[in-house]
C-alpha cells in the first residue's frame, strides 16, 4: 500500500525579503509541509537559514516544517531547529560520525528523525538505523543549490523503498523534482517530494504547479 503523496516545497527559490508571505502563499497553494534547506557553508558551499529565521516564520503558517540540515556536526544545532518549530529533522549520513546516536537524539527531542543520502552514498547506510527513521531522503542532486539538473537515481529509490517495506518510514526525494521527473521517482517508490524551482517556474502559477505535481505523483502510484 503506497503512502499518501506529500509535497514539500523548498523555500530556496522564494523572495527572501518576503519570506513570511511566501510561506503563507505556499500554504494557500496547497503544499503539505515546508522544506527548509539549512546550509552552513562548510558541508555545502552555500549559507542559508538559521533557527531564528525559521522560528520567526513558525507562527505565520500551520504547515509542518522539516529541516534539511546540510551541515557538518549537526548534533551541535539539532536542538535549536526543533525549538524553532521543525517537527522533522533530516541529517546527512555523510556528516554524522555516530548516525545512530544522532537519530536517537532527534527522537528524544520529540521530532521525527530523518537521514539524507547524497547521490554517491549507498542505500546500505540505513540498514542498521531503519527502526529509528521516519524519513529517508534520497538526494537527486548534489546538495547546495536549487535549480540543478535531476540525477536519475530511481534504482536507489527502489532499493531504499524495499529496505523500508516493513518500517513506518517515508521515502523522500530532493533535487530536480518537477513535472518531467516526478512519475519516475514515485514509480520507483518515493512518496514525499521536495520541489523548489519547478514549483515556481510553472507559467500557470504556484497553485497549478502544486496540484499538477500531486496529480502526476498520484497517477504514478495508481
Ligand atoms: C539542494 C536542496 C534541495 C533543492 C531543491 O541542496 O536540498 O532542496 O533546493 O530545489 P530544486 O527542486 O530546484 O532542485
Ligand atoms: Zn533539500
PDB file of N, CA, C and O in Angstrom, residues 91 93 96-104 107 113-117 122-136 163-164 167-169:
ATOM      1  N   UNK A  91      19.272  14.759   8.887  1.00  0.00           N
ATOM      2  CA  UNK A  91      20.720  14.962   8.904  1.00  0.00           C
ATOM      3  C   UNK A  91      21.323  14.172   7.757  1.00  0.00           C
ATOM      4  O   UNK A  91      20.749  13.173   7.303  1.00  0.00           O
ATOM      5  N   UNK A  93      23.835  11.551   6.306  1.00  0.00           N
ATOM      6  CA  UNK A  93      24.635  10.426   6.804  1.00  0.00           C
ATOM      7  C   UNK A  93      26.121  10.754   6.699  1.00  0.00           C
ATOM      8  O   UNK A  93      26.917  10.406   7.582  1.00  0.00           O
ATOM      9  N   UNK A  96      27.650  12.602   9.753  1.00  0.00           N
ATOM     10  CA  UNK A  96      27.482  12.046  11.111  1.00  0.00           C
ATOM     11  C   UNK A  96      28.485  10.924  11.390  1.00  0.00           C
ATOM     12  O   UNK A  96      28.446   9.876  10.724  1.00  0.00           O
ATOM     13  N   UNK A  97      29.323  11.152  12.398  1.00  0.00           N
ATOM     14  CA  UNK A  97      30.217  10.057  12.824  1.00  0.00           C
ATOM     15  C   UNK A  97      29.430   8.985  13.578  1.00  0.00           C
ATOM     16  O   UNK A  97      29.822   7.812  13.603  1.00  0.00           O
ATOM     17  N   UNK A  98      28.344   9.433  14.257  1.00  0.00           N
ATOM     18  CA  UNK A  98      27.556   8.478  15.074  1.00  0.00           C
ATOM     19  C   UNK A  98      26.088   8.644  14.711  1.00  0.00           C
ATOM     20  O   UNK A  98      25.295   9.204  15.482  1.00  0.00           O
ATOM     21  N   UNK A  99      25.723   8.212  13.518  1.00  0.00           N
ATOM     22  CA  UNK A  99      24.374   8.432  12.991  1.00  0.00           C
ATOM     23  C   UNK A  99      23.307   7.845  13.914  1.00  0.00           C
ATOM     24  O   UNK A  99      22.286   8.487  14.184  1.00  0.00           O
ATOM     25  N   UNK A 100      23.541   6.662  14.447  1.00  0.00           N
ATOM     26  CA  UNK A 100      22.542   6.018  15.312  1.00  0.00           C
ATOM     27  C   UNK A 100      22.253   6.906  16.526  1.00  0.00           C
ATOM     28  O   UNK A 100      21.105   7.178  16.887  1.00  0.00           O
ATOM     29  N   UNK A 101      23.313   7.452  17.111  1.00  0.00           N
ATOM     30  CA  UNK A 101      23.142   8.307  18.297  1.00  0.00           C
ATOM     31  C   UNK A 101      22.424   9.614  17.915  1.00  0.00           C
ATOM     32  O   UNK A 101      21.524  10.073  18.624  1.00  0.00           O
ATOM     33  N   UNK A 102      22.797  10.186  16.788  1.00  0.00           N
ATOM     34  CA  UNK A 102      22.202  11.461  16.356  1.00  0.00           C
ATOM     35  C   UNK A 102      20.710  11.307  16.091  1.00  0.00           C
ATOM     36  O   UNK A 102      19.899  12.131  16.518  1.00  0.00           O
ATOM     37  N   UNK A 103      20.332  10.229  15.424  1.00  0.00           N
ATOM     38  CA  UNK A 103      18.904   9.989  15.150  1.00  0.00           C
ATOM     39  C   UNK A 103      18.134   9.768  16.457  1.00  0.00           C
ATOM     40  O   UNK A 103      17.016  10.273  16.624  1.00  0.00           O
ATOM     41  N   UNK A 104      18.751   9.069  17.378  1.00  0.00           N
ATOM     42  CA  UNK A 104      18.117   8.861  18.686  1.00  0.00           C
ATOM     43  C   UNK A 104      17.917  10.170  19.418  1.00  0.00           C
ATOM     44  O   UNK A 104      16.881  10.396  20.055  1.00  0.00           O
ATOM     45  N   UNK A 107      14.903  11.985  18.043  1.00  0.00           N
ATOM     46  CA  UNK A 107      13.670  11.364  18.562  1.00  0.00           C
ATOM     47  C   UNK A 107      13.436  11.760  20.024  1.00  0.00           C
ATOM     48  O   UNK A 107      12.307  12.065  20.426  1.00  0.00           O
ATOM     49  N   UNK A 113      13.035  11.728  13.222  1.00  0.00           N
ATOM     50  CA  UNK A 113      14.387  11.657  12.660  1.00  0.00           C
ATOM     51  C   UNK A 113      14.380  11.284  11.187  1.00  0.00           C
ATOM     52  O   UNK A 113      13.605  10.412  10.762  1.00  0.00           O
ATOM     53  N   UNK A 114      15.227  11.954  10.419  1.00  0.00           N
ATOM     54  CA  UNK A 114      15.382  11.622   9.009  1.00  0.00           C
ATOM     55  C   UNK A 114      16.846  11.614   8.642  1.00  0.00           C
ATOM     56  O   UNK A 114      17.658  12.291   9.285  1.00  0.00           O
ATOM     57  N   UNK A 115      17.174  10.832   7.612  1.00  0.00           N
ATOM     58  CA  UNK A 115      18.550  10.833   7.111  1.00  0.00           C
ATOM     59  C   UNK A 115      18.529  11.134   5.619  1.00  0.00           C
ATOM     60  O   UNK A 115      17.656  10.631   4.894  1.00  0.00           O
ATOM     61  N   UNK A 116      19.458  11.984   5.199  1.00  0.00           N
ATOM     62  CA  UNK A 116      19.596  12.338   3.779  1.00  0.00           C
ATOM     63  C   UNK A 116      20.837  11.651   3.231  1.00  0.00           C
ATOM     64  O   UNK A 116      21.866  11.566   3.915  1.00  0.00           O
ATOM     65  N   UNK A 117      20.718  11.136   2.000  1.00  0.00           N
ATOM     66  CA  UNK A 117      21.823  10.420   1.363  1.00  0.00           C
ATOM     67  C   UNK A 117      22.238  11.160   0.099  1.00  0.00           C
ATOM     68  O   UNK A 117      21.421  11.333  -0.821  1.00  0.00           O
ATOM     69  N   UNK A 122      25.620   4.905  -0.694  1.00  0.00           N
ATOM     70  CA  UNK A 122      24.794   3.709  -0.933  1.00  0.00           C
ATOM     71  C   UNK A 122      23.617   3.600   0.035  1.00  0.00           C
ATOM     72  O   UNK A 122      23.708   4.018   1.193  1.00  0.00           O
ATOM     73  N   UNK A 123      22.550   2.984  -0.429  1.00  0.00           N
ATOM     74  CA  UNK A 123      21.354   2.790   0.401  1.00  0.00           C
ATOM     75  C   UNK A 123      21.669   1.952   1.642  1.00  0.00           C
ATOM     76  O   UNK A 123      21.028   2.091   2.689  1.00  0.00           O
ATOM     77  N   UNK A 124      22.693   1.125   1.553  1.00  0.00           N
ATOM     78  CA  UNK A 124      23.023   0.218   2.666  1.00  0.00           C
ATOM     79  C   UNK A 124      23.334   0.976   3.962  1.00  0.00           C
ATOM     80  O   UNK A 124      23.259   0.412   5.051  1.00  0.00           O
ATOM     81  N   UNK A 125      23.646   2.258   3.838  1.00  0.00           N
ATOM     82  CA  UNK A 125      23.973   3.072   5.024  1.00  0.00           C
ATOM     83  C   UNK A 125      22.834   3.070   6.052  1.00  0.00           C
ATOM     84  O   UNK A 125      23.068   3.166   7.247  1.00  0.00           O
ATOM     85  N   UNK A 126      21.592   2.899   5.578  1.00  0.00           N
ATOM     86  CA  UNK A 126      20.444   2.999   6.506  1.00  0.00           C
ATOM     87  C   UNK A 126      20.119   1.659   7.170  1.00  0.00           C
ATOM     88  O   UNK A 126      19.303   1.599   8.089  1.00  0.00           O
ATOM     89  N   UNK A 127      20.794   0.606   6.757  1.00  0.00           N
ATOM     90  CA  UNK A 127      20.376  -0.744   7.153  1.00  0.00           C
ATOM     91  C   UNK A 127      20.183  -0.900   8.671  1.00  0.00           C
ATOM     92  O   UNK A 127      19.202  -1.467   9.132  1.00  0.00           O
ATOM     93  N   UNK A 128      21.101  -0.355   9.459  1.00  0.00           N
ATOM     94  CA  UNK A 128      21.080  -0.618  10.906  1.00  0.00           C
ATOM     95  C   UNK A 128      20.452   0.528  11.716  1.00  0.00           C
ATOM     96  O   UNK A 128      20.560   0.544  12.947  1.00  0.00           O
ATOM     97  N   UNK A 129      19.821   1.478  11.019  1.00  0.00           N
ATOM     98  CA  UNK A 129      19.119   2.557  11.738  1.00  0.00           C
ATOM     99  C   UNK A 129      17.670   2.690  11.290  1.00  0.00           C
ATOM    100  O   UNK A 129      16.979   3.647  11.659  1.00  0.00           O
ATOM    101  N   UNK A 130      17.196   1.717  10.534  1.00  0.00           N
ATOM    102  CA  UNK A 130      15.833   1.825   9.972  1.00  0.00           C
ATOM    103  C   UNK A 130      14.768   1.966  11.047  1.00  0.00           C
ATOM    104  O   UNK A 130      13.771   2.661  10.860  1.00  0.00           O
ATOM    105  N   UNK A 131      14.994   1.332  12.182  1.00  0.00           N
ATOM    106  CA  UNK A 131      13.986   1.394  13.250  1.00  0.00           C
ATOM    107  C   UNK A 131      13.898   2.780  13.876  1.00  0.00           C
ATOM    108  O   UNK A 131      12.945   3.095  14.594  1.00  0.00           O
ATOM    109  N   UNK A 132      14.887   3.629  13.594  1.00  0.00           N
ATOM    110  CA  UNK A 132      14.904   4.978  14.193  1.00  0.00           C
ATOM    111  C   UNK A 132      14.335   6.035  13.249  1.00  0.00           C
ATOM    112  O   UNK A 132      14.147   7.184  13.630  1.00  0.00           O
ATOM    113  N   UNK A 133      14.096   5.637  11.989  1.00  0.00           N
ATOM    114  CA  UNK A 133      13.832   6.629  10.948  1.00  0.00           C
ATOM    115  C   UNK A 133      12.355   6.853  10.655  1.00  0.00           C
ATOM    116  O   UNK A 133      11.571   5.904  10.621  1.00  0.00           O
ATOM    117  N   UNK A 134      12.011   8.124  10.392  1.00  0.00           N
ATOM    118  CA  UNK A 134      10.677   8.443   9.898  1.00  0.00           C
ATOM    119  C   UNK A 134      10.712   8.879   8.441  1.00  0.00           C
ATOM    120  O   UNK A 134       9.707   8.838   7.745  1.00  0.00           O
ATOM    121  N   UNK A 135      11.913   9.306   7.996  1.00  0.00           N
ATOM    122  CA  UNK A 135      12.077   9.749   6.606  1.00  0.00           C
ATOM    123  C   UNK A 135      13.482   9.372   6.130  1.00  0.00           C
ATOM    124  O   UNK A 135      14.454   9.565   6.873  1.00  0.00           O
ATOM    125  N   UNK A 136      13.586   8.843   4.917  1.00  0.00           N
ATOM    126  CA  UNK A 136      14.880   8.709   4.247  1.00  0.00           C
ATOM    127  C   UNK A 136      14.811   9.590   3.003  1.00  0.00           C
ATOM    128  O   UNK A 136      13.895   9.452   2.177  1.00  0.00           O
ATOM    129  N   UNK A 163      14.041  -1.598   1.291  1.00  0.00           N
ATOM    130  CA  UNK A 163      14.641  -1.761   2.635  1.00  0.00           C
ATOM    131  C   UNK A 163      13.703  -1.271   3.729  1.00  0.00           C
ATOM    132  O   UNK A 163      13.803  -1.681   4.881  1.00  0.00           O
ATOM    133  N   UNK A 164      12.772  -0.382   3.349  1.00  0.00           N
ATOM    134  CA  UNK A 164      11.872   0.221   4.352  1.00  0.00           C
ATOM    135  C   UNK A 164      10.484  -0.392   4.339  1.00  0.00           C
ATOM    136  O   UNK A 164       9.580   0.073   5.051  1.00  0.00           O
ATOM    137  N   UNK A 167       8.882  -0.939   7.585  1.00  0.00           N
ATOM    138  CA  UNK A 167       9.095   0.148   8.553  1.00  0.00           C
ATOM    139  C   UNK A 167       8.147   1.306   8.242  1.00  0.00           C
ATOM    140  O   UNK A 167       7.752   1.495   7.093  1.00  0.00           O
ATOM    141  N   UNK A 168       7.813   2.057   9.265  1.00  0.00           N
ATOM    142  CA  UNK A 168       6.921   3.206   9.089  1.00  0.00           C
ATOM    143  C   UNK A 168       7.772   4.418   8.744  1.00  0.00           C
ATOM    144  O   UNK A 168       8.060   5.264   9.607  1.00  0.00           O
ATOM    145  N   UNK A 169       8.194   4.472   7.495  1.00  0.00           N
ATOM    146  CA  UNK A 169       9.172   5.486   7.095  1.00  0.00           C
ATOM    147  C   UNK A 169       8.890   5.968   5.672  1.00  0.00           C
ATOM    148  O   UNK A 169       8.695   5.157   4.766  1.00  0.00           O
TER     149      UNK A 169
END
